[in-house]
Coordinates of C-alpha atoms in Angstrom, one line a residue:
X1 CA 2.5 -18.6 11.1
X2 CA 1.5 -14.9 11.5
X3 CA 0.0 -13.1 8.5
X4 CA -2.5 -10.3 8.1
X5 CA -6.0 -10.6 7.9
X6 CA -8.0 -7.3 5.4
X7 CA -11.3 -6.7 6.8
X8 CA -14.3 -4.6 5.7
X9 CA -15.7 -3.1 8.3
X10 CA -19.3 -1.8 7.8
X11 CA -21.6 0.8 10.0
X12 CA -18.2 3.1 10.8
X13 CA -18.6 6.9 11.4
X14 CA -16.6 8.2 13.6
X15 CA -13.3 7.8 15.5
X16 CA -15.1 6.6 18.5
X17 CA -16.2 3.7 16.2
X18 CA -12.6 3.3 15.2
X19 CA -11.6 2.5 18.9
X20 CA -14.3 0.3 19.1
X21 CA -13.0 -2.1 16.5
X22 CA -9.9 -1.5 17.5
X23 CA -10.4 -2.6 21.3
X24 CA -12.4 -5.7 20.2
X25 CA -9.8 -6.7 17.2
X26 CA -6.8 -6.2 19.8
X27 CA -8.6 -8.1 22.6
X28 CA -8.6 -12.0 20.3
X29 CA -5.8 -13.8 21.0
X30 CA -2.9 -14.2 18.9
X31 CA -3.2 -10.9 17.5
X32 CA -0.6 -8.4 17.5
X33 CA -1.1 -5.9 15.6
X34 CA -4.7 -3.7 14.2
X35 CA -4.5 -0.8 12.0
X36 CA -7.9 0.8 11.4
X37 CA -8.8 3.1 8.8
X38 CA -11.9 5.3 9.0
X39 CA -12.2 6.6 5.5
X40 CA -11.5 3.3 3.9
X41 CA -13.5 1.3 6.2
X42 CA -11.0 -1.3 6.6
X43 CA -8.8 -3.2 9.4
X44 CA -5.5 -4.7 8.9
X45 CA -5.0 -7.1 11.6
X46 CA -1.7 -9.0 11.8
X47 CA -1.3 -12.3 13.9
X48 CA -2.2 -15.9 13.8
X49 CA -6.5 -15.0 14.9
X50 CA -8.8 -17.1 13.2
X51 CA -10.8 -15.0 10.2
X52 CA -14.0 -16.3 12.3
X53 CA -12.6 -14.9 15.8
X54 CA -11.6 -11.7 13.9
X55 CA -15.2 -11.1 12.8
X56 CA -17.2 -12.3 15.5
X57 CA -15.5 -10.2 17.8
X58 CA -15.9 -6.6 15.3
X59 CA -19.6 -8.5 15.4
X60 CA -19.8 -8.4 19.3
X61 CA -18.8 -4.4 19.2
X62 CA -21.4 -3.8 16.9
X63 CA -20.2 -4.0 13.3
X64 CA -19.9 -6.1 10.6
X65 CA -17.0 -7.3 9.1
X66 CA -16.1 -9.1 6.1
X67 CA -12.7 -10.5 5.0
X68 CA -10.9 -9.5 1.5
X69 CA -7.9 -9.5 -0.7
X70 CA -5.1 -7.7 0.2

């Protein structure tokens, strides 16, 4: 079943770091949809990705990422 997964993202700055976390969220399989917010640190990723997947792969681009409550 698809849902969304809420993820603190920490070391953002810039945009350039948005479309880093972007790039790595939309490359797991199964998801289809990331929403990343700068100001908020957060990303909204919608699909059936494992929470692990999810944050090992914002891990591999060179952040850290947590999952929380929506």
């Amino acid at each position: 079943m698809e849902a969304t997964t809420h993820l603190q993202v920490e070391g953002m700055k810039c945009e350039g770091c948005v479309s880093a976390v972007k790039e790595a969220l939309t490359a797991v399989a199964g998801v289809t949809s990331v929403e990343v917010l700068l100001e908020e640190k957060v990303a909204h990723v919608g699909g059936t990705a494992s929470t692990e997947a999810l944050t090992e792969a914002v891990g591999r681009a060179g952040f850290a990422a947590n999952v929380t409550p929506a």
